[in-house]
Tab-separated table of C-alpha atoms in Angstrom:
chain	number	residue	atom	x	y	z
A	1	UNK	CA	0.000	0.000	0.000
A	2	UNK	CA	3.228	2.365	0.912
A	3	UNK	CA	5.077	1.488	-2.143
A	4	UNK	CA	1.675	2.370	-4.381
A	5	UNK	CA	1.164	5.488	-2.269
A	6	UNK	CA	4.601	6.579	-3.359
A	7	UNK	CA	4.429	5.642	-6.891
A	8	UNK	CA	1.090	7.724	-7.758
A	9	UNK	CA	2.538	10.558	-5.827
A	10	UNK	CA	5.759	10.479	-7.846
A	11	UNK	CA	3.688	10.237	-11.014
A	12	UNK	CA	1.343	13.057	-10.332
A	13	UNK	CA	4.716	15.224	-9.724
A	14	UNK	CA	6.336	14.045	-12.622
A	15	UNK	CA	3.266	14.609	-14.676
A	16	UNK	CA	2.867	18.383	-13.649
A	17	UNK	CA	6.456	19.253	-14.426
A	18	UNK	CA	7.003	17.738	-17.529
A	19	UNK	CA	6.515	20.108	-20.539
A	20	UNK	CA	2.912	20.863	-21.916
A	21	UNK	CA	3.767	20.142	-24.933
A	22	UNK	CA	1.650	17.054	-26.906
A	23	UNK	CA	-1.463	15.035	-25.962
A	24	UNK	CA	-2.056	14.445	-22.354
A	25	UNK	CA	-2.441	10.672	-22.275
A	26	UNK	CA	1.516	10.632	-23.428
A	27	UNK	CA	2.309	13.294	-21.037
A	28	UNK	CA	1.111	11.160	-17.851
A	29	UNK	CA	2.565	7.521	-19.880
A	30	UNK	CA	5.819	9.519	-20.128
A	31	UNK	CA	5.408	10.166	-16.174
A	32	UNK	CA	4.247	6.571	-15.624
A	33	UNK	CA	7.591	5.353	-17.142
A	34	UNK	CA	10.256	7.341	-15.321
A	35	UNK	CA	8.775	6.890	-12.388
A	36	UNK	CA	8.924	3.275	-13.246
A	37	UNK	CA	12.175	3.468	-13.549
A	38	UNK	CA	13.429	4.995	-10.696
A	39	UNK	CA	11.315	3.760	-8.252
A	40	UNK	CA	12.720	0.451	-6.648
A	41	UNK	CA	10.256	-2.358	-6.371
A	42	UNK	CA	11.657	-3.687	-3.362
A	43	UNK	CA	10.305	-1.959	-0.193
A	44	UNK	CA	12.607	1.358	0.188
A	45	UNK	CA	13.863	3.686	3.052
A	46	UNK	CA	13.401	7.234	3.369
A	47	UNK	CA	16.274	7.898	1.985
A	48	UNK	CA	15.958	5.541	-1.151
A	49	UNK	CA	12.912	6.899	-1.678
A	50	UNK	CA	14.098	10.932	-1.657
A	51	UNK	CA	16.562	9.849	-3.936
A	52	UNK	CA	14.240	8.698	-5.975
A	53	UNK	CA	12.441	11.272	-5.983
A	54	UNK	CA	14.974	13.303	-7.215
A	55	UNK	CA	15.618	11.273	-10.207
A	56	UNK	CA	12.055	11.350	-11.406
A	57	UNK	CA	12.122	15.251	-10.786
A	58	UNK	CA	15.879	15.765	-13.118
A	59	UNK	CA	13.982	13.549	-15.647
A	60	UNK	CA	11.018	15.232	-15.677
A	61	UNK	CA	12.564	18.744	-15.796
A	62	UNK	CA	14.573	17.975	-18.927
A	63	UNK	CA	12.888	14.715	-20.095
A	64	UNK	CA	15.279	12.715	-23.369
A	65	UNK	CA	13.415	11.955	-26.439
A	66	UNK	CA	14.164	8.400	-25.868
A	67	UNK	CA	11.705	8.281	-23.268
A	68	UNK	CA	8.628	8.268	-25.889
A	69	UNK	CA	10.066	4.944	-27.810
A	70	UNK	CA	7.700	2.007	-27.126
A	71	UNK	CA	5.754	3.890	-24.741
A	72	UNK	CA	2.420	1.839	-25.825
A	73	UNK	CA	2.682	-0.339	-22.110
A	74	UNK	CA	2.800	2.800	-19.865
A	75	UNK	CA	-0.431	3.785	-21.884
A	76	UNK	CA	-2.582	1.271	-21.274
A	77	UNK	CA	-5.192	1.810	-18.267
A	78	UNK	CA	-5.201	5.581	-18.267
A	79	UNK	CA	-8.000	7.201	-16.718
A	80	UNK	CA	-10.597	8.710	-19.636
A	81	UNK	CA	-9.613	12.419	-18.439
A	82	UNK	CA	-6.829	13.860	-17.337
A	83	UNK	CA	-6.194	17.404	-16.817
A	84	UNK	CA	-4.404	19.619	-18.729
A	85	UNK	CA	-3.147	22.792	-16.787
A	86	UNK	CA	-2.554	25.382	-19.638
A	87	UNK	CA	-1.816	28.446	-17.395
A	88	UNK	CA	1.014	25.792	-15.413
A	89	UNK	CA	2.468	24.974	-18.586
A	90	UNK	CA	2.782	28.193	-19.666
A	91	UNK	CA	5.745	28.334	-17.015
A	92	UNK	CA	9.321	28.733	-17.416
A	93	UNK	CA	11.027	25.143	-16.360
A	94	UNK	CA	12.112	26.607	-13.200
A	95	UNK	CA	9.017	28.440	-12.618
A	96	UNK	CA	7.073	25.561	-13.265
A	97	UNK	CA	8.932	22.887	-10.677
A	98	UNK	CA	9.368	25.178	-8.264
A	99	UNK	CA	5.146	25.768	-8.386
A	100	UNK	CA	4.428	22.633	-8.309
A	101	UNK	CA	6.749	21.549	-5.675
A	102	UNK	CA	5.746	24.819	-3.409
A	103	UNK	CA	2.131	25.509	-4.283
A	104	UNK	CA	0.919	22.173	-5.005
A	105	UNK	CA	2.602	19.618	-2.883
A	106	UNK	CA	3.098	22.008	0.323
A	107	UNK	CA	6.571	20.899	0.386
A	108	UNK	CA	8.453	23.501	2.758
A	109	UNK	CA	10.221	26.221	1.939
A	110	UNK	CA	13.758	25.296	2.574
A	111	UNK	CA	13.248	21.254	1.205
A	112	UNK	CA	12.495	23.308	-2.265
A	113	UNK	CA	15.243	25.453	-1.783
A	114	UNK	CA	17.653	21.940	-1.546
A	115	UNK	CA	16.226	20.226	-4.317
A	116	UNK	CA	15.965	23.006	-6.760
A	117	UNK	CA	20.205	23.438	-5.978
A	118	UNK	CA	20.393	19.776	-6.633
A	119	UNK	CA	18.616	20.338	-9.868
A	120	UNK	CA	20.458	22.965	-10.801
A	121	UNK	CA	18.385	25.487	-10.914
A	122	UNK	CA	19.466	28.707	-10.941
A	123	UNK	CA	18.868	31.349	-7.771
A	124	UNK	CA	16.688	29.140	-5.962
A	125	UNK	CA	15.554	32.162	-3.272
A	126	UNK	CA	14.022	34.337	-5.932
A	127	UNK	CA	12.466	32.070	-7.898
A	128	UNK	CA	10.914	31.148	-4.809
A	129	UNK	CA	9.929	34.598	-4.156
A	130	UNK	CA	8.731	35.020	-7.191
A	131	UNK	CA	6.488	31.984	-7.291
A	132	UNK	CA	4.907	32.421	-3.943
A	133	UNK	CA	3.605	35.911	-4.951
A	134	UNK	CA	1.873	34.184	-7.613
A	135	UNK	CA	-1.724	34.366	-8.178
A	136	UNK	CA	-3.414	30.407	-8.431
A	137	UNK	CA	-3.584	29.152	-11.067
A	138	UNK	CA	-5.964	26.116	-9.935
A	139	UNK	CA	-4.095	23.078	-10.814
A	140	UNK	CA	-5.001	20.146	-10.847
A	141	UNK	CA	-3.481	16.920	-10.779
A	142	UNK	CA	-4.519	13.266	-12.579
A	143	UNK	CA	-6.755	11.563	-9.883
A	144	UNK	CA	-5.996	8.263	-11.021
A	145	UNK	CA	-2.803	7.001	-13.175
A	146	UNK	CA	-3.338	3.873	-13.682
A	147	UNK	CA	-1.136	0.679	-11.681
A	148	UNK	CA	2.166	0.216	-11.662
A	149	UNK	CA	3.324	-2.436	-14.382
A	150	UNK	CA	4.029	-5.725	-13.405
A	151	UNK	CA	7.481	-6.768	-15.432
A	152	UNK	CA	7.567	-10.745	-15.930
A	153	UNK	CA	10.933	-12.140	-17.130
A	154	UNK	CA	11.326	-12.505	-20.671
A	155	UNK	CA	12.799	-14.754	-23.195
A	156	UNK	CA	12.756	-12.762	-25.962
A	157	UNK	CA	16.218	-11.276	-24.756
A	158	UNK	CA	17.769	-15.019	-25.144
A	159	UNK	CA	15.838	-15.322	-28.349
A	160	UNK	CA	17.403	-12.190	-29.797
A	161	UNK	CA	20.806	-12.572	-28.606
A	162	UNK	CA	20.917	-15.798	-30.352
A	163	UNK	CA	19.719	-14.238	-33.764
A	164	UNK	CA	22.001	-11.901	-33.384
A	165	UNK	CA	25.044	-13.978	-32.838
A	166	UNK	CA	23.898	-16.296	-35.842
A	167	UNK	CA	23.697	-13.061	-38.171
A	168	UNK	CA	27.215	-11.804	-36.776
A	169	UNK	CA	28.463	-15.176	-37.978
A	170	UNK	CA	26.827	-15.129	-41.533
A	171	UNK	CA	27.956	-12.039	-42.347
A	172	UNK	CA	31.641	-12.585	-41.597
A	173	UNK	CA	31.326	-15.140	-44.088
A	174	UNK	CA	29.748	-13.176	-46.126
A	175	UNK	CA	32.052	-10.056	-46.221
A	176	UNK	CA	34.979	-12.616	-46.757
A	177	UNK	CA	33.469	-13.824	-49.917
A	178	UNK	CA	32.313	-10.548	-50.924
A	179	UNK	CA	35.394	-8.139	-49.870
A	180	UNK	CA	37.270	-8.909	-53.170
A	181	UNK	CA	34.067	-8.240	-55.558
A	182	UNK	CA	33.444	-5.198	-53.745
A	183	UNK	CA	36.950	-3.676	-54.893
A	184	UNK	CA	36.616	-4.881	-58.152
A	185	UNK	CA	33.838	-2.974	-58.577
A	186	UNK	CA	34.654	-0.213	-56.663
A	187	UNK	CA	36.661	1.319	-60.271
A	188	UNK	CA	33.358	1.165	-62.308
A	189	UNK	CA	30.479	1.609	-59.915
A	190	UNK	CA	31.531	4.583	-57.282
A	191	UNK	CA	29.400	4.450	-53.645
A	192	UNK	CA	26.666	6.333	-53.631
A	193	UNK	CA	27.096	9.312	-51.438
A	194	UNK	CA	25.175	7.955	-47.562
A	195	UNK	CA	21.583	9.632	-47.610
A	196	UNK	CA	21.623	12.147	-44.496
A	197	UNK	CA	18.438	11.592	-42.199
A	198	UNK	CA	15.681	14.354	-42.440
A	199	UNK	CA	15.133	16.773	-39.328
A	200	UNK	CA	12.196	16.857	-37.853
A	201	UNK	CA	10.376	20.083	-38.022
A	202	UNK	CA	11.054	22.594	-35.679
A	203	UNK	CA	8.254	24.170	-33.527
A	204	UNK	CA	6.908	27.651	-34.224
A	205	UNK	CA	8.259	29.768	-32.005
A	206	UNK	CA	5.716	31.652	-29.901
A	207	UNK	CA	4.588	35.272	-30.838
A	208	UNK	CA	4.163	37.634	-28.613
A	209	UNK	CA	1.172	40.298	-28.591
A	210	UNK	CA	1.943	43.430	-26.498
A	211	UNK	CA	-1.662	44.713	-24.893
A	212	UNK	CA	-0.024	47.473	-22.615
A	213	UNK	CA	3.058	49.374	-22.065
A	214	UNK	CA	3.399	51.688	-19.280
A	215	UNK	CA	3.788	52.490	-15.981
A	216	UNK	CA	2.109	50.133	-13.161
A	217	UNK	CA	-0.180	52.032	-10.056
A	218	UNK	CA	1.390	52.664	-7.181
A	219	UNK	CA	4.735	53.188	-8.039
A	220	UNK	CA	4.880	49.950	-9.178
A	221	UNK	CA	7.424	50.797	-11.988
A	222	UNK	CA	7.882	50.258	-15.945
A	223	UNK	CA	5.696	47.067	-17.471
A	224	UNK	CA	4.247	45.413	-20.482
A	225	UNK	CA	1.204	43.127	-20.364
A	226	UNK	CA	1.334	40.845	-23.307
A	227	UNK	CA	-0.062	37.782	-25.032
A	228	UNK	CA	1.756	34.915	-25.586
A	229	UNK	CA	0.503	32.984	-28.447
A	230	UNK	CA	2.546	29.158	-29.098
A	231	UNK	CA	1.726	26.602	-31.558
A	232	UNK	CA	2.681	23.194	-30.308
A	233	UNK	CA	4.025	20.186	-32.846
A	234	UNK	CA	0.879	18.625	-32.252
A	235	UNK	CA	-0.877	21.433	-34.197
A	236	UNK	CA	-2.613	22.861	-30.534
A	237	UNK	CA	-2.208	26.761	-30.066
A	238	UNK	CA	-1.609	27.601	-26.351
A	239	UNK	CA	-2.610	31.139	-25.394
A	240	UNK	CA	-1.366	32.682	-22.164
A	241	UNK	CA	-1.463	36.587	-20.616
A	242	UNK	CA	2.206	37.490	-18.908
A	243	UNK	CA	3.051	40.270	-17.457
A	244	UNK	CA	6.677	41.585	-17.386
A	245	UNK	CA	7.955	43.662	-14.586
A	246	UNK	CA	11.583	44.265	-14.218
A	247	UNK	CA	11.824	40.896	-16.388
A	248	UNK	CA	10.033	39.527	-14.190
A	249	UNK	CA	7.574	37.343	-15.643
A	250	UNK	CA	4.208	36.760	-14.099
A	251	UNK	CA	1.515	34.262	-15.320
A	252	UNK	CA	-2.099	36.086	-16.355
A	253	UNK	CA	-5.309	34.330	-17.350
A	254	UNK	CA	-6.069	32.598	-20.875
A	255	UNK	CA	-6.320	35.415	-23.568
A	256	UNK	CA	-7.789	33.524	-26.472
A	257	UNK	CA	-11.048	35.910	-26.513
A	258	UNK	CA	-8.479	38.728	-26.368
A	259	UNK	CA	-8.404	40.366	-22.979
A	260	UNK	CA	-5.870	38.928	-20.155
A	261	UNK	CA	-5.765	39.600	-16.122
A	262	UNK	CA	-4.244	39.087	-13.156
A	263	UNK	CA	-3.696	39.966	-9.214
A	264	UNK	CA	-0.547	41.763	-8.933
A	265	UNK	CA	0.989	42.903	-5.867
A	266	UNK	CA	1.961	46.018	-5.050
A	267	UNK	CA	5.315	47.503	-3.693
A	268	UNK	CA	2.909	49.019	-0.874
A	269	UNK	CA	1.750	45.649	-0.676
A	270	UNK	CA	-1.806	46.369	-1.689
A	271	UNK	CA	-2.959	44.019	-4.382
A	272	UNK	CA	-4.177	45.445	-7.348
A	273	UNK	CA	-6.008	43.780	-10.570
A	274	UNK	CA	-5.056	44.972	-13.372
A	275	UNK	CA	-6.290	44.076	-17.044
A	276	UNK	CA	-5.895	44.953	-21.015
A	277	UNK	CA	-6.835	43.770	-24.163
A	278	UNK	CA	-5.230	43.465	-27.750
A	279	UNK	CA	-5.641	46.257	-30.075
A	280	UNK	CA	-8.954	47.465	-30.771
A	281	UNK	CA	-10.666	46.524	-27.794
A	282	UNK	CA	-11.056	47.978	-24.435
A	283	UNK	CA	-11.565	45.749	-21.288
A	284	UNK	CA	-14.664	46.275	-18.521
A	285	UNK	CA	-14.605	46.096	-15.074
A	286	UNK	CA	-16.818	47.718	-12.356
A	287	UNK	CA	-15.010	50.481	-10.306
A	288	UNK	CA	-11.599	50.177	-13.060
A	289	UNK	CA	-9.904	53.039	-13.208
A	290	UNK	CA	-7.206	53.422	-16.236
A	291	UNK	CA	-3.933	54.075	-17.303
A	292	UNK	CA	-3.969	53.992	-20.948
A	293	UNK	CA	-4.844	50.934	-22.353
A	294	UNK	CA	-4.753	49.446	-18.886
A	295	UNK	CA	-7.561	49.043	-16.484
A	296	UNK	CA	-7.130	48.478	-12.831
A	297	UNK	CA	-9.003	48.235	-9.686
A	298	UNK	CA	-7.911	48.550	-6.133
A	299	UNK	CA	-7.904	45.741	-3.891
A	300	UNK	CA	-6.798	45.521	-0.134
A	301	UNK	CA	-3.928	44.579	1.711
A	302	UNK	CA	-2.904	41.011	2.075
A	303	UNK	CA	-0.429	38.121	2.186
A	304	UNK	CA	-2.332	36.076	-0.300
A	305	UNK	CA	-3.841	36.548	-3.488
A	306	UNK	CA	-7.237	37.580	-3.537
A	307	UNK	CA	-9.637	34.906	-4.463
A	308	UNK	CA	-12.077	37.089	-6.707
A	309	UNK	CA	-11.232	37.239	-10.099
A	310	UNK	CA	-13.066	39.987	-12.326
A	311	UNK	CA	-15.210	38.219	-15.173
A	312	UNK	CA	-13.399	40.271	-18.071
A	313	UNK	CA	-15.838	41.628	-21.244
A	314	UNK	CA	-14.111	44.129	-24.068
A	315	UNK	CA	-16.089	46.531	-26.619
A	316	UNK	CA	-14.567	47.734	-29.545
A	317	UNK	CA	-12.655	51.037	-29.693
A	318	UNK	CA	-12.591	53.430	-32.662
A	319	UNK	CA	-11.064	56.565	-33.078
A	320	UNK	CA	-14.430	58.460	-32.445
A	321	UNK	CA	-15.091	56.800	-29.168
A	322	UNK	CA	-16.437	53.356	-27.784
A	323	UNK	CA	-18.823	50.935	-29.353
């Protein structure tokens, strides 16, 4: 019961930090295999298992490509649903473990600190910062992932081996026999130059759609509200408001319908919402007030972000007023 305990947690980690890129069913197989193959199946100690742990977490940070060969068995009893977290993987890598590792799994504050040094993540204590003044972004993890597979030994390993030591043999024979018609025709039919392997296509890089440039309330300094538009190689277009502050980069809400918003907090430490919308339209809000393109409205003082989030509507804007 331990040992399964531990494997679905390590999968629903693994599954949240992996990139959002491709279907979900192969995201959470993907997480189903390297936890399977880090996790020991013999019963573990605390420390096996935090090592462990760390393993799936490297792997899932920066997963290889060789993971998603043969990944048919780790697909098989998946639950019909699974969830699919756009504004998480909208994340920076870094952004996006340390989230998941702070805001989602309550892990403390100094435990993310060490395992974000052992992954090699670059100044831990800000990134922490920086995600903890986050607004939520309500994530939510697979409920069920399926069993752990069973692994039975195998004698297709013996099979092949032997195959393959037969062929080795054959073709020595053959290359003997061979090796002298091969330079005779060498002179009158040259090789053919070897046929380099195609590259995959790359991924469109994501465009970027500024809303608002200016200067945030409350001395809050220079910032741009954008929208981040990316087309992933499975054809799916991911759209996702950021704000930029300092180069700071904050997560906003979805911006397919073409208005973004978030909580942001204040140097005063007053939290503010604040709100824009592409070109051409003009975002509503009760009680907004505006600078520029950017509406805003006053919230109160806290150490947490406000739970309320605005319902955002636009109208169009023309150059002889609002319709």
């Amino acid at each position: 019961m331990a040992a399964e305990k531990r494997y679905r947690e390590l999968v629903r980690l693994s599954y949240l930090i992996l990139p959002g890129d491709g279907s979900r069913e192969v995201r959470l197989a993907l997480a189903r295999r390297i936890v399977d193959r880090n996790l020991p199946r013999r019963p573990v100690s605390g420390r096996t298992y935090f090592e462990a742990r760390q393993r799936v977490l490297r792997q899932s940070l920066h997963p290889s490509r060789r993971l998603r060969i043969r990944l048919v068995p780790w697909q098989r009893g998946l639950p019909a649903a699974v969830p699919g977290n756009p504004a998480l993987a909208a994340l920076e890598p870094g952004e996006r473990v340390t989230y998941v590792l702070r805001r989602v799994a309550k892990l403390r504050r100094y435990i993310v600190r060490d395992l974000l040094v052992d992954l090699g993540v670059g100044d831990p204590q800000t990134l922490l910062t920086r995600v903890e003044e986050m607004p939520d972004l309500d994530v939510l993890a697979p409920v069920n992932v399926g069993k752990r597979r069973r692994f039975r030994r195998s004698r297709v390993p013996l099979l092949v081996a032997t195959a393959l030591t037969c062929a080795l043999v054959a073709a020595v024979e053959v290359e003997e026999h061979s090796h002298s018609v091969a330079a005779a025709r060498a002179t009158h039919h040259p090789t053919p130059a070897p046929v380099r392997p195609t590259k995959a296509p790359l991924p469109v890089p994501p465009a970027e759609t500024v809303y608002w440039k200016g200067t945030l309330p409350a001395k809050g300094g220079a910032a741009e509200l954008r929208c981040r538009r990316e087309t992933l190689p499975d054809g799916t277009v991911r759209q996702a408001g950021i704000l930029i502050v300092r180069k700071v980069r904050f997560v906003a809400s979805e911006c397919a319908d073409g208005a973004t918003g978030l909580w942001w907090k204040a140097p005063s430490q007053r939290w503010y919402y604040l709100a824009a919308a592409r070109p051409g339209l003009q975002v509503k809000l009760a009680g907004v007030k505006r600078k520029g393109a950017l509406a805003y409205v006053k919230g109160t003082k806290a150490k947490k972000t406000p739970l309320r989030k605005p319902v955002l509507t636009t109208v169009a804007v023309k150059a002889g007023g609002t319709t």
